[in-house]
mmCIF file of C-alpha atoms in Angstrom:
data_model
loop_
_atom_site.group_PDB
_atom_site.id
_atom_site.type_symbol
_atom_site.label_atom_id
_atom_site.label_comp_id
_atom_site.label_asym_id
_atom_site.label_seq_id
_atom_site.Cartn_x
_atom_site.Cartn_y
_atom_site.Cartn_z
ATOM 1 C CA UNK A 29 120.216 132.038 126.710
ATOM 2 C CA UNK A 30 119.740 133.225 130.328
ATOM 3 C CA UNK A 31 118.403 136.565 129.081
ATOM 4 C CA UNK A 32 115.857 134.785 126.882
ATOM 5 C CA UNK A 33 114.717 132.588 129.765
ATOM 6 C CA UNK A 34 114.310 135.648 132.013
ATOM 7 C CA UNK A 35 112.328 137.407 129.299
ATOM 8 C CA UNK A 36 110.130 134.312 128.950
ATOM 9 C CA UNK A 37 109.370 134.321 132.677
ATOM 10 C CA UNK A 38 108.453 138.004 132.496
ATOM 11 C CA UNK A 39 106.071 137.319 129.601
ATOM 12 C CA UNK A 40 104.460 134.386 131.436
ATOM 13 C CA UNK A 41 103.944 136.566 134.520
ATOM 14 C CA UNK A 42 102.350 139.259 132.364
ATOM 15 C CA UNK A 43 100.038 136.651 130.846
ATOM 16 C CA UNK A 44 99.119 135.535 134.372
ATOM 17 C CA UNK A 45 98.293 139.097 135.411
ATOM 18 C CA UNK A 46 96.107 139.674 132.367
ATOM 19 C CA UNK A 47 94.397 136.353 132.992
ATOM 20 C CA UNK A 48 93.538 137.445 136.534
ATOM 21 C CA UNK A 49 92.092 140.690 135.170
ATOM 22 C CA UNK A 50 89.546 138.648 133.184
ATOM 23 C CA UNK A 51 90.459 139.929 129.736
ATOM 24 C CA UNK A 52 87.391 138.101 128.413
ATOM 25 C CA UNK A 53 86.561 135.778 125.524
ATOM 26 C CA UNK A 54 89.107 137.468 123.244
ATOM 27 C CA UNK A 55 92.005 136.659 125.583
ATOM 28 C CA UNK A 56 93.997 135.249 122.660
ATOM 29 C CA UNK A 57 94.381 138.886 121.544
ATOM 30 C CA UNK A 58 95.758 140.064 124.899
ATOM 31 C CA UNK A 59 98.983 142.008 124.675
ATOM 32 C CA UNK A 60 100.997 139.541 126.733
ATOM 33 C CA UNK A 61 99.900 136.478 124.738
ATOM 34 C CA UNK A 62 100.647 138.322 121.493
ATOM 35 C CA UNK A 63 104.169 139.135 122.715
ATOM 36 C CA UNK A 64 104.698 135.593 123.974
ATOM 37 C CA UNK A 65 103.767 133.993 120.640
ATOM 38 C CA UNK A 66 105.897 136.537 118.763
ATOM 39 C CA UNK A 67 108.826 135.676 121.043
ATOM 40 C CA UNK A 68 108.452 131.955 120.273
ATOM 41 C CA UNK A 69 108.334 132.603 116.537
ATOM 42 C CA UNK A 70 111.357 134.923 116.644
ATOM 43 C CA UNK A 71 113.340 132.353 118.652
ATOM 44 C CA UNK A 72 112.374 129.606 116.210
ATOM 45 C CA UNK A 73 113.482 131.685 113.228
ATOM 46 C CA UNK A 74 116.717 132.738 114.945
ATOM 47 C CA UNK A 75 117.629 129.070 115.449
ATOM 48 C CA UNK A 76 117.010 128.363 111.732
ATOM 49 C CA UNK A 77 114.524 125.694 112.793
ATOM 50 C CA UNK A 78 112.232 124.166 110.198
ATOM 51 C CA UNK A 79 109.470 123.311 112.699
ATOM 52 C CA UNK A 80 108.124 124.409 116.066
ATOM 53 C CA UNK A 81 106.197 121.821 118.104
ATOM 54 C CA UNK A 82 103.792 123.000 120.822
ATOM 55 C CA UNK A 83 102.697 120.028 122.937
ATOM 56 C CA UNK A 84 100.907 119.162 126.199
ATOM 57 C CA UNK A 85 103.499 117.802 128.622
ATOM 58 C CA UNK A 86 102.743 116.845 132.229
ATOM 59 C CA UNK A 87 100.115 119.533 132.777
ATOM 60 C CA UNK A 88 102.156 122.174 130.928
ATOM 61 C CA UNK A 89 103.001 123.111 127.348
ATOM 62 C CA UNK A 90 106.484 122.313 126.123
ATOM 63 C CA UNK A 91 108.137 123.573 122.956
ATOM 64 C CA UNK A 92 110.488 121.696 120.646
ATOM 65 C CA UNK A 93 112.398 122.808 117.557
ATOM 66 C CA UNK A 94 113.449 120.712 114.600
ATOM 67 C CA UNK A 95 116.921 121.870 113.616
ATOM 68 C CA UNK A 96 118.792 120.110 110.814
ATOM 69 C CA UNK A 97 116.303 117.261 111.016
ATOM 70 C CA UNK A 98 116.554 116.622 114.776
ATOM 71 C CA UNK A 99 114.103 117.678 117.485
ATOM 72 C CA UNK A 100 115.494 119.583 120.453
ATOM 73 C CA UNK A 101 113.588 120.792 123.520
ATOM 74 C CA UNK A 102 113.406 124.528 124.171
ATOM 75 C CA UNK A 103 114.096 125.634 127.782
ATOM 76 C CA UNK A 104 110.613 127.116 128.149
ATOM 77 C CA UNK A 105 107.398 125.835 129.715
ATOM 78 C CA UNK A 106 103.928 127.339 129.875
ATOM 79 C CA UNK A 107 101.481 126.479 132.687
ATOM 80 C CA UNK A 108 98.609 124.326 131.474
ATOM 81 C CA UNK A 109 95.934 126.882 132.390
ATOM 82 C CA UNK A 110 97.476 129.277 129.851
ATOM 83 C CA UNK A 111 97.642 126.713 127.053
ATOM 84 C CA UNK A 112 94.239 127.565 125.583
ATOM 85 C CA UNK A 113 95.169 131.237 125.200
ATOM 86 C CA UNK A 114 98.427 130.501 123.395
ATOM 87 C CA UNK A 115 96.850 127.911 121.090
ATOM 88 C CA UNK A 116 93.963 130.251 120.303
ATOM 89 C CA UNK A 117 96.396 133.045 119.444
ATOM 90 C CA UNK A 118 98.232 130.827 116.953
ATOM 91 C CA UNK A 119 94.926 129.657 115.452
ATOM 92 C CA UNK A 120 93.792 133.264 115.002
ATOM 93 C CA UNK A 121 97.030 134.082 113.167
ATOM 94 C CA UNK A 122 96.561 131.013 110.932
ATOM 95 C CA UNK A 123 92.875 131.776 110.232
ATOM 96 C CA UNK A 124 91.747 128.559 111.934
ATOM 97 C CA UNK A 125 88.579 127.973 113.956
ATOM 98 C CA UNK A 126 89.407 128.562 117.636
ATOM 99 C CA UNK A 127 86.157 126.835 118.710
ATOM 100 C CA UNK A 128 87.177 123.473 117.195
ATOM 101 C CA UNK A 129 89.327 121.417 119.537
ATOM 102 C CA UNK A 130 88.391 117.819 118.700
ATOM 103 C CA UNK A 131 89.411 117.644 115.041
ATOM 104 C CA UNK A 132 92.595 118.421 113.098
ATOM 105 C CA UNK A 133 92.895 121.758 111.314
ATOM 106 C CA UNK A 134 95.354 123.403 108.938
ATOM 107 C CA UNK A 135 96.181 127.058 108.427
ATOM 108 C CA UNK A 136 98.941 129.463 107.448
ATOM 109 C CA UNK A 137 100.244 132.983 108.033
ATOM 110 C CA UNK A 138 103.285 135.146 107.281
ATOM 111 C CA UNK A 139 105.350 136.939 109.909
ATOM 112 C CA UNK A 140 108.484 139.081 109.857
ATOM 113 C CA UNK A 141 111.658 137.869 111.570
ATOM 114 C CA UNK A 142 114.128 140.773 111.537
ATOM 115 C CA UNK A 143 114.633 141.445 107.807
ATOM 116 C CA UNK A 144 113.021 138.181 106.635
ATOM 117 C CA UNK A 145 109.481 137.236 105.814
ATOM 118 C CA UNK A 146 108.641 133.721 106.963
ATOM 119 C CA UNK A 147 105.752 131.595 105.732
ATOM 120 C CA UNK A 148 104.306 129.525 108.590
ATOM 121 C CA UNK A 149 102.124 126.452 107.959
ATOM 122 C CA UNK A 150 100.158 125.392 111.039
ATOM 123 C CA UNK A 151 98.622 121.966 111.745
ATOM 124 C CA UNK A 152 96.640 121.208 114.904
ATOM 125 C CA UNK A 153 95.820 117.794 116.350
ATOM 126 C CA UNK A 154 93.741 116.794 119.409
ATOM 127 C CA UNK A 155 95.902 114.664 121.705
ATOM 128 C CA UNK A 156 95.711 113.359 125.252
ATOM 129 C CA UNK A 157 95.972 116.368 127.537
ATOM 130 C CA UNK A 158 94.806 118.964 125.017
ATOM 131 C CA UNK A 159 95.920 120.021 121.545
ATOM 132 C CA UNK A 160 99.296 119.971 119.858
ATOM 133 C CA UNK A 161 100.385 122.341 117.120
ATOM 134 C CA UNK A 162 103.165 121.917 114.575
ATOM 135 C CA UNK A 163 104.338 125.083 112.849
ATOM 136 C CA UNK A 164 106.502 124.655 109.731
ATOM 137 C CA UNK A 165 108.590 127.686 108.795
ATOM 138 C CA UNK A 166 109.810 128.591 105.315
ATOM 139 C CA UNK A 167 111.890 131.669 104.576
ATOM 140 C CA UNK A 168 110.219 133.510 101.703
ATOM 141 C CA UNK A 169 113.387 135.525 101.035
ATOM 142 C CA UNK A 170 115.519 132.462 100.309
ATOM 143 C CA UNK A 171 116.151 131.887 96.626
ATOM 144 C CA UNK A 172 115.043 128.545 95.265
ATOM 145 C CA UNK A 173 117.938 126.126 94.957
ATOM 146 C CA UNK A 174 119.273 125.134 91.561
ATOM 147 C CA UNK A 175 120.214 121.598 90.537
ATOM 148 C CA UNK A 176 123.921 122.208 91.060
ATOM 149 C CA UNK A 177 123.208 123.274 94.671
ATOM 150 C CA UNK A 178 121.468 120.042 95.698
ATOM 151 C CA UNK A 179 124.565 118.033 96.560
ATOM 152 C CA UNK A 180 124.496 115.694 93.559
ATOM 153 C CA UNK A 181 127.664 113.945 92.546
ATOM 154 C CA UNK A 182 128.673 115.103 89.035
ATOM 155 C CA UNK A 183 127.576 111.754 87.602
ATOM 156 C CA UNK A 184 124.118 111.810 89.226
ATOM 157 C CA UNK A 185 123.576 115.452 88.344
ATOM 158 C CA UNK A 186 124.294 114.759 84.674
ATOM 159 C CA UNK A 187 121.958 111.740 84.637
ATOM 160 C CA UNK A 188 119.151 113.588 86.422
ATOM 161 C CA UNK A 189 119.427 116.530 84.024
ATOM 162 C CA UNK A 190 119.043 114.176 81.069
ATOM 163 C CA UNK A 191 115.915 112.677 82.627
ATOM 164 C CA UNK A 192 114.138 115.995 83.194
ATOM 165 C CA UNK A 193 115.051 117.284 79.739
ATOM 166 C CA UNK A 194 113.324 114.405 77.995
ATOM 167 C CA UNK A 195 110.217 115.530 76.075
ATOM 168 C CA UNK A 196 107.963 113.057 77.884
ATOM 169 C CA UNK A 197 107.954 110.422 80.581
ATOM 170 C CA UNK A 198 107.477 110.003 84.307
ATOM 171 C CA UNK A 199 110.199 111.143 86.738
ATOM 172 C CA UNK A 200 109.611 110.445 90.428
ATOM 173 C CA UNK A 201 111.421 111.734 93.527
ATOM 174 C CA UNK A 202 110.937 109.466 96.539
ATOM 175 C CA UNK A 203 111.775 109.501 100.215
ATOM 176 C CA UNK A 204 110.384 110.120 103.671
ATOM 177 C CA UNK A 205 108.465 113.259 104.600
ATOM 178 C CA UNK A 206 110.749 116.257 105.016
ATOM 179 C CA UNK A 207 113.645 114.882 102.964
ATOM 180 C CA UNK A 208 113.572 117.697 100.404
ATOM 181 C CA UNK A 209 111.570 116.100 97.591
ATOM 182 C CA UNK A 210 109.723 119.326 96.747
ATOM 183 C CA UNK A 211 112.970 121.304 96.863
ATOM 184 C CA UNK A 212 114.439 118.963 94.254
ATOM 185 C CA UNK A 213 111.367 119.210 92.018
ATOM 186 C CA UNK A 214 111.348 123.011 92.258
ATOM 187 C CA UNK A 215 115.033 123.061 91.280
ATOM 188 C CA UNK A 216 114.211 120.922 88.239
ATOM 189 C CA UNK A 217 111.256 123.138 87.378
ATOM 190 C CA UNK A 218 113.397 126.259 87.586
ATOM 191 C CA UNK A 219 115.694 124.822 84.928
ATOM 192 C CA UNK A 220 112.794 123.756 82.701
ATOM 193 C CA UNK A 221 110.823 126.993 83.088
ATOM 194 C CA UNK A 222 111.347 128.768 79.764
ATOM 195 C CA UNK A 223 109.076 131.076 77.775
ATOM 196 C CA UNK A 224 108.450 128.508 75.055
ATOM 197 C CA UNK A 225 107.084 125.904 77.511
ATOM 198 C CA UNK A 226 103.806 125.850 79.419
ATOM 199 C CA UNK A 227 104.428 124.310 82.839
ATOM 200 C CA UNK A 228 101.559 123.583 85.209
ATOM 201 C CA UNK A 229 101.784 122.453 88.837
ATOM 202 C CA UNK A 230 99.145 120.742 90.962
ATOM 203 C CA UNK A 231 100.041 121.184 94.632
ATOM 204 C CA UNK A 232 98.533 120.865 98.095
ATOM 205 C CA UNK A 233 99.738 123.223 99.377
ATOM 206 C CA UNK A 234 101.768 125.435 97.031
ATOM 207 C CA UNK A 235 105.145 125.603 98.767
ATOM 208 C CA UNK A 236 106.664 128.531 96.865
ATOM 209 C CA UNK A 237 105.510 130.711 93.994
ATOM 210 C CA UNK A 238 107.591 130.419 90.817
ATOM 211 C CA UNK A 239 107.369 133.256 88.325
ATOM 212 C CA UNK A 240 106.271 132.070 84.888
ATOM 213 C CA UNK A 241 104.737 128.800 86.104
ATOM 214 C CA UNK A 242 100.975 128.312 86.432
ATOM 215 C CA UNK A 243 100.556 126.847 89.895
ATOM 216 C CA UNK A 244 97.267 125.307 91.004
ATOM 217 C CA UNK A 245 96.286 125.086 94.662
ATOM 218 C CA UNK A 246 94.235 121.930 95.021
ATOM 219 C CA UNK A 247 91.018 122.029 97.033
ATOM 220 C CA UNK A 248 89.561 118.544 97.613
ATOM 221 C CA UNK A 249 86.547 119.976 99.491
ATOM 222 C CA UNK A 250 85.593 121.849 96.323
ATOM 223 C CA UNK A 251 86.167 118.789 94.148
ATOM 224 C CA UNK A 252 89.611 119.768 92.877
ATOM 225 C CA UNK A 253 91.857 116.876 93.918
ATOM 226 C CA UNK A 254 94.927 115.443 92.196
ATOM 227 C CA UNK A 255 92.970 113.193 89.826
ATOM 228 C CA UNK A 256 90.506 115.912 88.771
ATOM 229 C CA UNK A 257 93.357 118.395 88.425
ATOM 230 C CA UNK A 258 95.226 116.059 86.086
ATOM 231 C CA UNK A 259 92.151 115.613 83.907
ATOM 232 C CA UNK A 260 91.718 119.376 83.663
ATOM 233 C CA UNK A 261 95.428 119.828 82.900
ATOM 234 C CA UNK A 262 95.001 117.835 79.695
ATOM 235 C CA UNK A 263 92.983 120.754 78.317
ATOM 236 C CA UNK A 264 95.546 123.406 79.251
ATOM 237 C CA UNK A 265 98.102 122.687 76.489
ATOM 238 C CA UNK A 266 100.837 121.949 79.030
ATOM 239 C CA UNK A 267 104.064 120.291 77.935
ATOM 240 C CA UNK A 268 105.074 119.565 81.495
ATOM 241 C CA UNK A 269 103.265 118.990 84.777
ATOM 242 C CA UNK A 270 104.563 118.963 88.331
ATOM 243 C CA UNK A 271 102.265 116.810 90.442
ATOM 244 C CA UNK A 272 102.795 117.355 94.156
ATOM 245 C CA UNK A 273 102.309 113.724 95.132
ATOM 246 C CA UNK A 274 100.869 110.413 93.954
ATOM 247 C CA UNK A 275 98.507 109.530 96.795
ATOM 248 C CA UNK A 276 96.132 106.928 95.389
ATOM 249 C CA UNK A 277 95.486 104.471 92.579
ATOM 250 C CA UNK A 278 93.402 106.865 90.478
ATOM 251 C CA UNK A 279 96.074 109.574 90.556
ATOM 252 C CA UNK A 280 98.791 107.033 89.750
ATOM 253 C CA UNK A 281 96.902 105.780 86.680
ATOM 254 C CA UNK A 282 96.204 109.326 85.485
ATOM 255 C CA UNK A 283 99.867 110.281 85.889
ATOM 256 C CA UNK A 284 101.043 107.272 83.880
ATOM 257 C CA UNK A 285 98.520 107.907 81.117
ATOM 258 C CA UNK A 286 99.562 111.569 80.865
ATOM 259 C CA UNK A 287 103.204 110.531 80.502
ATOM 260 C CA UNK A 288 102.106 108.074 77.808
ATOM 261 C CA UNK A 289 100.408 110.866 75.826
ATOM 262 C CA UNK A 290 103.596 112.902 75.425
ATOM 263 C CA UNK A 291 103.768 114.914 78.646
ATOM 264 C CA UNK A 292 106.731 115.190 80.980
ATOM 265 C CA UNK A 293 105.412 114.592 84.476
ATOM 266 C CA UNK A 294 107.425 115.194 87.648
ATOM 267 C CA UNK A 295 106.044 113.938 90.955
ATOM 268 C CA UNK A 296 106.813 112.457 94.375
ATOM 269 C CA UNK A 297 106.040 109.211 96.167
ATOM 270 C CA UNK A 298 106.735 107.883 99.651
ATOM 271 C CA UNK A 299 108.998 104.831 99.336
ATOM 272 C CA UNK A 300 112.245 103.840 101.018
ATOM 273 C CA UNK A 301 114.411 103.670 97.891
ATOM 274 C CA UNK A 302 114.324 104.019 94.128
ATOM 275 C CA UNK A 303 113.470 100.445 93.135
ATOM 276 C CA UNK A 304 110.709 100.299 95.771
ATOM 277 C CA UNK A 305 108.859 102.996 93.787
ATOM 278 C CA UNK A 306 108.494 100.608 90.853
ATOM 279 C CA UNK A 307 106.822 97.994 93.044
ATOM 280 C CA UNK A 308 104.668 100.583 94.812
ATOM 281 C CA UNK A 309 103.202 101.662 91.466
ATOM 282 C CA UNK A 310 102.630 98.041 90.466
ATOM 283 C CA UNK A 311 100.831 97.492 93.779
ATOM 284 C CA UNK A 312 98.652 100.510 92.981
ATOM 285 C CA UNK A 313 97.380 98.700 89.923
ATOM 286 C CA UNK A 314 99.537 100.167 87.156
ATOM 287 C CA UNK A 315 99.879 97.489 84.418
ATOM 288 C CA UNK A 316 103.528 96.509 83.899
ATOM 289 C CA UNK A 317 103.390 97.352 80.189
ATOM 290 C CA UNK A 318 102.263 100.928 80.951
ATOM 291 C CA UNK A 319 104.846 101.418 83.684
ATOM 292 C CA UNK A 320 107.656 100.070 81.519
ATOM 293 C CA UNK A 321 106.612 102.382 78.677
ATOM 294 C CA UNK A 322 106.404 105.590 80.728
ATOM 295 C CA UNK A 323 108.756 105.496 83.733
ATOM 296 C CA UNK A 324 111.978 107.359 82.922
ATOM 297 C CA UNK A 325 113.667 107.398 86.296
ATOM 298 C CA UNK A 326 113.361 107.477 90.083
ATOM 299 C CA UNK A 327 115.460 109.605 92.423
ATOM 300 C CA UNK A 328 115.537 108.570 96.091
ATOM 301 C CA UNK A 329 117.004 110.984 98.606
ATOM 302 C CA UNK A 330 117.616 111.553 102.315
ATOM 303 C CA UNK A 331 118.986 114.511 104.240
ATOM 304 C CA UNK A 332 121.971 114.168 106.585
ATOM 305 C CA UNK A 333 123.618 116.803 108.717
ATOM 306 C CA UNK A 334 126.592 118.518 107.126
ATOM 307 C CA UNK A 335 129.965 118.786 108.859
ATOM 308 C CA UNK A 336 130.826 122.368 109.753
ATOM 309 C CA UNK A 337 134.059 121.704 111.640
ATOM 310 C CA UNK A 338 135.674 118.942 113.623
ATOM 311 C CA UNK A 339 133.158 119.056 116.462
ATOM 312 C CA UNK A 340 129.697 119.905 115.169
ATOM 313 C CA UNK A 341 127.211 119.859 112.324
ATOM 314 C CA UNK A 342 125.575 122.789 110.577
ATOM 315 C CA UNK A 343 123.022 122.619 107.793
ATOM 316 C CA UNK A 344 122.065 119.539 105.822
ATOM 317 C CA UNK A 345 123.225 117.654 102.753
ATOM 318 C CA UNK A 346 121.288 115.321 100.451
ATOM 319 C CA UNK A 347 122.156 111.705 99.735
ATOM 320 C CA UNK A 348 120.934 110.417 96.374
ATOM 321 C CA UNK A 349 120.118 107.142 94.669
ATOM 322 C CA UNK A 350 119.198 107.507 91.006
ATOM 323 C CA UNK A 351 117.517 104.732 89.054
ATOM 324 C CA UNK A 352 117.565 105.352 85.304
ATOM 325 C CA UNK A 353 115.072 103.059 83.594
ATOM 326 C CA UNK A 354 116.943 101.449 80.709
ATOM 327 C CA UNK A 355 116.062 98.448 78.545
ATOM 328 C CA UNK A 356 117.125 95.939 81.204
ATOM 329 C CA UNK A 357 114.893 97.527 83.842
ATOM 330 C CA UNK A 358 111.978 97.703 81.402
ATOM 331 C CA UNK A 359 112.370 94.018 80.601
ATOM 332 C CA UNK A 360 112.522 93.224 84.326
ATOM 333 C CA UNK A 361 109.264 95.136 84.909
ATOM 334 C CA UNK A 362 107.538 93.328 82.052
ATOM 335 C CA UNK A 363 108.852 89.948 83.222
ATOM 336 C CA UNK A 364 107.756 90.512 86.828
ATOM 337 C CA UNK A 365 111.265 90.159 88.230
ATOM 338 C CA UNK A 366 111.842 90.369 91.973
ATOM 339 C CA UNK A 367 112.919 93.515 93.763
ATOM 340 C CA UNK A 368 116.327 91.971 94.516
ATOM 341 C CA UNK A 369 116.878 91.178 90.839
ATOM 342 C CA UNK A 370 115.868 94.675 89.770
ATOM 343 C CA UNK A 371 118.178 96.279 92.339
ATOM 344 C CA UNK A 372 121.042 94.120 91.068
ATOM 345 C CA UNK A 373 120.333 95.157 87.471
ATOM 346 C CA UNK A 374 120.216 98.824 88.452
ATOM 347 C CA UNK A 375 123.539 98.617 90.268
ATOM 348 C CA UNK A 376 125.125 96.798 87.344
ATOM 349 C CA UNK A 377 124.003 99.721 85.178
ATOM 350 C CA UNK A 378 125.751 102.206 87.483
ATOM 351 C CA UNK A 379 123.209 103.109 90.175
ATOM 352 C CA UNK A 380 124.870 104.020 93.476
ATOM 353 C CA UNK A 381 122.736 103.246 96.521
ATOM 354 C CA UNK A 382 121.966 105.788 99.226
ATOM 355 C CA UNK A 383 124.482 104.014 101.445
ATOM 356 C CA UNK A 384 127.222 104.165 98.806
ATOM 357 C CA UNK A 385 126.546 107.842 98.149
ATOM 358 C CA UNK A 386 126.656 108.457 101.904
ATOM 359 C CA UNK A 387 129.961 106.598 102.246
ATOM 360 C CA UNK A 388 131.533 108.740 99.519
ATOM 361 C CA UNK A 389 130.296 111.987 101.062
ATOM 362 C CA UNK A 390 131.495 110.921 104.509
ATOM 363 C CA UNK A 391 134.909 110.060 103.072
ATOM 364 C CA UNK A 392 135.030 113.533 101.512
ATOM 365 C CA UNK A 393 134.387 115.121 104.923
ATOM 366 C CA UNK A 394 130.954 116.471 103.988
ATOM 367 C CA UNK A 395 129.226 114.456 106.720
ATOM 368 C CA UNK A 396 130.083 111.559 109.030
ATOM 369 C CA UNK A 397 129.571 107.858 108.517
ATOM 370 C CA UNK A 398 127.714 107.677 111.840
ATOM 371 C CA UNK A 399 125.289 110.368 110.581
ATOM 372 C CA UNK A 400 124.667 108.387 107.398
ATOM 373 C CA UNK A 401 123.981 105.271 109.485
ATOM 374 C CA UNK A 402 121.605 107.217 111.732
ATOM 375 C CA UNK A 403 119.546 108.576 108.855
ATOM 376 C CA UNK A 404 119.456 105.430 106.713
ATOM 377 C CA UNK A 405 119.259 102.713 109.346
ATOM 378 C CA UNK A 406 118.434 104.383 112.652
ATOM 379 C CA UNK A 407 121.786 103.317 114.081
ATOM 380 C CA UNK A 408 122.997 105.775 116.717
ATOM 381 C CA UNK A 409 126.347 105.813 118.433
ATOM 382 C CA UNK A 410 127.706 107.926 121.260
ATOM 383 C CA UNK A 411 130.455 109.135 118.947
ATOM 384 C CA UNK A 412 127.819 110.275 116.471
ATOM 385 C CA UNK A 413 127.300 113.546 118.324
ATOM 386 C CA UNK A 414 130.695 114.697 117.077
ATOM 387 C CA UNK A 415 131.348 115.195 113.403
ATOM 388 C CA UNK A 416 134.772 113.775 112.582
ATOM 389 C CA UNK A 417 136.285 115.100 109.412
ATOM 390 C CA UNK A 418 138.369 112.667 107.385
#
């Protein structure tokens, strides 16, 4: 690490020298700034981080990495008077407007990290003290995961497979941002992607390209949003549709109606657990009779750090909660039963909660109970920093 910090100081000094030489309005293309940004990206990739945060901090720029779901501060700082050059360089790479500083922007680029190609999604935001950037990294060389690589228990994997192999219906994956919902849907799509089926995706953005699947990049500015995309999909003779996310009432109603007309529709929603998704859709105005007729199942998931040995974590593991909509759940939806009653019915039918799934995986030594508590309930303990195998 000392060598990297020395190299960083050398790069910062070179940037300072070029700044004094008045490189001009294209300073974001200066050799030193280019090398400095490349160094940050290479370090981020080498740490297997999913995100790089670039933030104003006490008159400087600080850098943080998200590794296995947790943010950690990098040992580097950049003087505040060099911040504009670094931010402009990243914006140029991501094809963003370097003259816009007071509104959020999004962009993307691909860079090479050793033998890998990495897709970088960039989001900027004006904040007090300047601008912050969040860069999300995805390894384009990594193979898409399959269902049996997602950490399901054998029972949940079998149930989920049955849900996605139904000829029609609505299957929803729920959870917080960054909990692997898209990864799960892509794994399901890989299994369903056969030559005799026409699968269509509506995404914003397209996370990964899947051979044999017609993927649509939505463009709300051009009038192609989720609702309009779903309407157009009806004319494309698609048996199955992957909808990136249900974001509003109109999209929710369209999704339910498509499932009612004989399509299998896979999508995501932001709710805390499986049963909460039912009530979220009801709150969005979906009539109970339509929801009861179309909803096949809801999978809730969270990511916890995986135990690598007795002292540390490495990588992440999914916790699952799978609600299969059977006759009792349908009757509860139609009767307007409470959330507590519906959760009780689901558990009576065999649904294991996220907490129960986490307890089992902790007992098996795959993670720790303290890690499960941290992710599900925000409970942290001093002992949590060490992964104790059972």
